[in-house]
Amino acid sequence: MSLGTALLVVLTAVSFLLDAATAGDRASFIGTGLLVFAFLGLLSRPKVVAAQDGVTVVNLTTKRRLEWAQVVRVTLRPGDAWVHLDLADGTTLPAMGIQPGIAKDQAIADARALRALVEEHGTGTSAT
């Protein structure tokens, strides 16, 4: 979020420093800064939080709390953009908080830790 804040401040300052800028130009600069700030805010939301009684998955626009028994399997296959949770009701829930894109080794370690918790606390199995 600090990048979004910095960009919003810079665009706002630039809009007022330009002598030839009209009110509409300034509004466009500030509006663009606000849109980028909001977009970066959405991108910063994803996380996976494990607790003794279950796991909370926060994705871009949704938040879902699951009991351990609801999670059947944790998967992170080569080429996957993020971890997927196979649920007891037959659906799959993406867990965007664990992404191998930049920090592949960390994502694999996090996926393994989540699998271990599912196996320990729930009725789930793991698959690679």
PDB file of C-alpha atoms in Angstrom:
ATOM      1  CA  MET A   1       0.000   0.000   0.000  1.00  0.00           C
ATOM      2  CA  SER A   2       2.933   2.359   0.484  1.00  0.00           C
ATOM      3  CA  LEU A   3       3.574   2.301  -3.275  1.00  0.00           C
ATOM      4  CA  GLY A   4      -0.051   3.233  -3.919  1.00  0.00           C
ATOM      5  CA  THR A   5       0.118   6.036  -1.381  1.00  0.00           C
ATOM      6  CA  ALA A   6       3.359   7.361  -2.864  1.00  0.00           C
ATOM      7  CA  LEU A   7       1.924   7.262  -6.378  1.00  0.00           C
ATOM      8  CA  LEU A   8      -1.234   9.064  -5.271  1.00  0.00           C
ATOM      9  CA  VAL A   9       0.827  11.779  -3.554  1.00  0.00           C
ATOM     10  CA  VAL A  10       3.109  12.203  -6.587  1.00  0.00           C
ATOM     11  CA  LEU A  11       0.218  12.416  -9.067  1.00  0.00           C
ATOM     12  CA  THR A  12      -1.614  14.889  -6.847  1.00  0.00           C
ATOM     13  CA  ALA A  13       1.515  17.037  -6.473  1.00  0.00           C
ATOM     14  CA  VAL A  14       2.202  16.935 -10.223  1.00  0.00           C
ATOM     15  CA  SER A  15      -1.368  17.975 -10.954  1.00  0.00           C
ATOM     16  CA  PHE A  16      -0.905  21.131  -8.864  1.00  0.00           C
ATOM     17  CA  LEU A  17       2.635  21.872 -10.067  1.00  0.00           C
ATOM     18  CA  LEU A  18       1.662  21.995 -13.737  1.00  0.00           C
ATOM     19  CA  ASP A  19       0.870  25.633 -14.504  1.00  0.00           C
ATOM     20  CA  ALA A  20      -1.127  24.833 -17.626  1.00  0.00           C
ATOM     21  CA  ALA A  21      -3.286  22.180 -15.933  1.00  0.00           C
ATOM     22  CA  THR A  22      -6.998  22.859 -15.808  1.00  0.00           C
ATOM     23  CA  ALA A  23      -9.331  21.671 -13.087  1.00  0.00           C
ATOM     24  CA  GLY A  24     -10.265  18.724 -15.311  1.00  0.00           C
ATOM     25  CA  ASP A  25      -6.593  17.832 -15.802  1.00  0.00           C
ATOM     26  CA  ARG A  26      -6.027  17.915 -12.061  1.00  0.00           C
ATOM     27  CA  ALA A  27      -9.098  15.759 -11.470  1.00  0.00           C
ATOM     28  CA  SER A  28      -7.788  13.266 -14.047  1.00  0.00           C
ATOM     29  CA  PHE A  29      -4.389  13.057 -12.339  1.00  0.00           C
ATOM     30  CA  ILE A  30      -5.935  12.613  -8.907  1.00  0.00           C
ATOM     31  CA  GLY A  31      -8.579  10.185 -10.200  1.00  0.00           C
ATOM     32  CA  THR A  32      -5.889   8.054 -11.843  1.00  0.00           C
ATOM     33  CA  GLY A  33      -3.955   8.041  -8.579  1.00  0.00           C
ATOM     34  CA  LEU A  34      -7.050   6.936  -6.665  1.00  0.00           C
ATOM     35  CA  LEU A  35      -7.769   4.133  -9.159  1.00  0.00           C
ATOM     36  CA  VAL A  36      -4.198   2.843  -8.942  1.00  0.00           C
ATOM     37  CA  PHE A  37      -4.333   3.103  -5.148  1.00  0.00           C
ATOM     38  CA  ALA A  38      -7.567   1.065  -5.060  1.00  0.00           C
ATOM     39  CA  PHE A  39      -6.188  -1.525  -7.497  1.00  0.00           C
ATOM     40  CA  LEU A  40      -2.991  -1.980  -5.488  1.00  0.00           C
ATOM     41  CA  GLY A  41      -5.114  -2.252  -2.351  1.00  0.00           C
ATOM     42  CA  LEU A  42      -6.998  -5.175  -3.901  1.00  0.00           C
ATOM     43  CA  LEU A  43      -3.749  -6.835  -4.922  1.00  0.00           C
ATOM     44  CA  SER A  44      -2.399  -6.565  -1.374  1.00  0.00           C
ATOM     45  CA  ARG A  45      -5.388  -8.357   0.226  1.00  0.00           C
ATOM     46  CA  PRO A  46      -4.732 -12.070  -0.479  1.00  0.00           C
ATOM     47  CA  LYS A  47      -3.553 -14.080   2.499  1.00  0.00           C
ATOM     48  CA  VAL A  48      -4.048 -17.441   4.159  1.00  0.00           C
ATOM     49  CA  VAL A  49      -4.282 -17.475   7.942  1.00  0.00           C
ATOM     50  CA  ALA A  50      -4.211 -20.809   9.761  1.00  0.00           C
ATOM     51  CA  ALA A  51      -5.504 -21.112  13.316  1.00  0.00           C
ATOM     52  CA  GLN A  52      -6.139 -23.964  15.722  1.00  0.00           C
ATOM     53  CA  ASP A  53      -9.770 -24.314  14.663  1.00  0.00           C
ATOM     54  CA  GLY A  54      -9.464 -23.702  10.914  1.00  0.00           C
ATOM     55  CA  VAL A  55      -8.146 -21.555   8.105  1.00  0.00           C
ATOM     56  CA  THR A  56      -9.186 -18.181   6.736  1.00  0.00           C
ATOM     57  CA  VAL A  57      -8.638 -17.523   3.030  1.00  0.00           C
ATOM     58  CA  VAL A  58      -8.718 -13.900   1.897  1.00  0.00           C
ATOM     59  CA  ASN A  59      -8.669 -13.415  -1.883  1.00  0.00           C
ATOM     60  CA  LEU A  60      -9.048 -10.227  -3.931  1.00  0.00           C
ATOM     61  CA  THR A  61     -12.692  -9.560  -3.115  1.00  0.00           C
ATOM     62  CA  THR A  62     -13.747 -12.442  -0.865  1.00  0.00           C
ATOM     63  CA  LYS A  63     -12.973 -13.774   2.598  1.00  0.00           C
ATOM     64  CA  ARG A  64     -13.890 -17.290   3.645  1.00  0.00           C
ATOM     65  CA  ARG A  65     -13.448 -19.043   6.985  1.00  0.00           C
ATOM     66  CA  LEU A  66     -13.156 -22.843   6.867  1.00  0.00           C
ATOM     67  CA  GLU A  67     -13.077 -25.468   9.565  1.00  0.00           C
ATOM     68  CA  TRP A  68     -10.247 -27.972   9.123  1.00  0.00           C
ATOM     69  CA  ALA A  69     -12.735 -30.764   8.386  1.00  0.00           C
ATOM     70  CA  GLN A  70     -13.998 -28.796   5.374  1.00  0.00           C
ATOM     71  CA  VAL A  71     -10.590 -28.917   3.663  1.00  0.00           C
ATOM     72  CA  VAL A  72      -9.973 -32.261   1.967  1.00  0.00           C
ATOM     73  CA  ARG A  73      -6.760 -31.531   0.078  1.00  0.00           C
ATOM     74  CA  VAL A  74      -4.185 -28.809  -0.567  1.00  0.00           C
ATOM     75  CA  THR A  75      -2.674 -28.710  -4.049  1.00  0.00           C
ATOM     76  CA  LEU A  76       0.070 -26.668  -5.684  1.00  0.00           C
ATOM     77  CA  ARG A  77       0.993 -28.237  -9.009  1.00  0.00           C
ATOM     78  CA  PRO A  78       3.749 -26.992 -11.319  1.00  0.00           C
ATOM     79  CA  GLY A  79       2.377 -24.082 -13.329  1.00  0.00           C
ATOM     80  CA  ASP A  80      -0.381 -23.229 -10.839  1.00  0.00           C
ATOM     81  CA  ALA A  81      -0.653 -19.526 -10.100  1.00  0.00           C
ATOM     82  CA  TRP A  82      -1.614 -20.233  -6.473  1.00  0.00           C
ATOM     83  CA  VAL A  83      -2.638 -22.968  -4.048  1.00  0.00           C
ATOM     84  CA  HIS A  84      -6.041 -24.625  -4.406  1.00  0.00           C
ATOM     85  CA  LEU A  85      -8.042 -26.121  -1.562  1.00  0.00           C
ATOM     86  CA  ASP A  86     -10.301 -29.054  -2.407  1.00  0.00           C
ATOM     87  CA  LEU A  87     -13.288 -28.830  -0.096  1.00  0.00           C
ATOM     88  CA  ALA A  88     -15.541 -31.518   1.368  1.00  0.00           C
ATOM     89  CA  ASP A  89     -18.560 -30.196  -0.579  1.00  0.00           C
ATOM     90  CA  GLY A  90     -16.807 -31.009  -3.886  1.00  0.00           C
ATOM     91  CA  THR A  91     -15.771 -27.445  -4.731  1.00  0.00           C
ATOM     92  CA  THR A  92     -12.328 -25.928  -5.033  1.00  0.00           C
ATOM     93  CA  LEU A  93     -11.249 -22.694  -3.364  1.00  0.00           C
ATOM     94  CA  PRO A  94      -8.247 -20.783  -4.691  1.00  0.00           C
ATOM     95  CA  ALA A  95      -5.933 -19.546  -1.944  1.00  0.00           C
ATOM     96  CA  MET A  96      -4.267 -16.595  -3.646  1.00  0.00           C
ATOM     97  CA  GLY A  97      -2.211 -15.804  -0.545  1.00  0.00           C
ATOM     98  CA  ILE A  98       0.232 -18.576  -1.467  1.00  0.00           C
ATOM     99  CA  GLN A  99       1.667 -17.827  -4.918  1.00  0.00           C
ATOM    100  CA  PRO A 100       4.858 -19.333  -6.359  1.00  0.00           C
ATOM    101  CA  GLY A 101       5.352 -16.525  -8.882  1.00  0.00           C
ATOM    102  CA  ILE A 102       8.208 -14.609  -7.240  1.00  0.00           C
ATOM    103  CA  ALA A 103       9.043 -16.594  -4.102  1.00  0.00           C
ATOM    104  CA  LYS A 104       8.643 -20.164  -5.347  1.00  0.00           C
ATOM    105  CA  ASP A 105      10.545 -21.829  -2.490  1.00  0.00           C
ATOM    106  CA  GLN A 106       8.549 -19.904   0.125  1.00  0.00           C
ATOM    107  CA  ALA A 107       5.249 -20.779  -1.584  1.00  0.00           C
ATOM    108  CA  ILE A 108       6.169 -24.475  -1.660  1.00  0.00           C
ATOM    109  CA  ALA A 109       7.123 -24.368   2.023  1.00  0.00           C
ATOM    110  CA  ASP A 110       3.861 -22.571   2.892  1.00  0.00           C
ATOM    111  CA  ALA A 111       1.806 -25.081   0.867  1.00  0.00           C
ATOM    112  CA  ARG A 112       3.533 -27.981   2.638  1.00  0.00           C
ATOM    113  CA  ALA A 113       2.881 -26.389   6.029  1.00  0.00           C
ATOM    114  CA  LEU A 114      -0.796 -25.919   5.157  1.00  0.00           C
ATOM    115  CA  ARG A 115      -0.998 -29.549   3.976  1.00  0.00           C
ATOM    116  CA  ALA A 116       0.503 -30.710   7.259  1.00  0.00           C
ATOM    117  CA  LEU A 117      -2.088 -28.716   9.201  1.00  0.00           C
ATOM    118  CA  VAL A 118      -4.913 -30.142   7.089  1.00  0.00           C
ATOM    119  CA  GLU A 119      -3.630 -33.672   7.677  1.00  0.00           C
ATOM    120  CA  GLU A 120      -3.148 -33.048  11.396  1.00  0.00           C
ATOM    121  CA  HIS A 121      -6.423 -31.274  12.183  1.00  0.00           C
ATOM    122  CA  GLY A 122      -8.790 -32.384   9.472  1.00  0.00           C
ATOM    123  CA  THR A 123      -9.800 -35.419   7.540  1.00  0.00           C
ATOM    124  CA  GLY A 124      -7.907 -34.311   4.455  1.00  0.00           C
ATOM    125  CA  THR A 125      -5.211 -35.799   2.278  1.00  0.00           C
ATOM    126  CA  SER A 126      -2.504 -34.057   0.338  1.00  0.00           C
ATOM    127  CA  ALA A 127      -1.554 -34.190  -3.315  1.00  0.00           C
ATOM    128  CA  THR A 128       1.191 -32.523  -5.266  1.00  0.00           C
TER     129      THR A 128
END
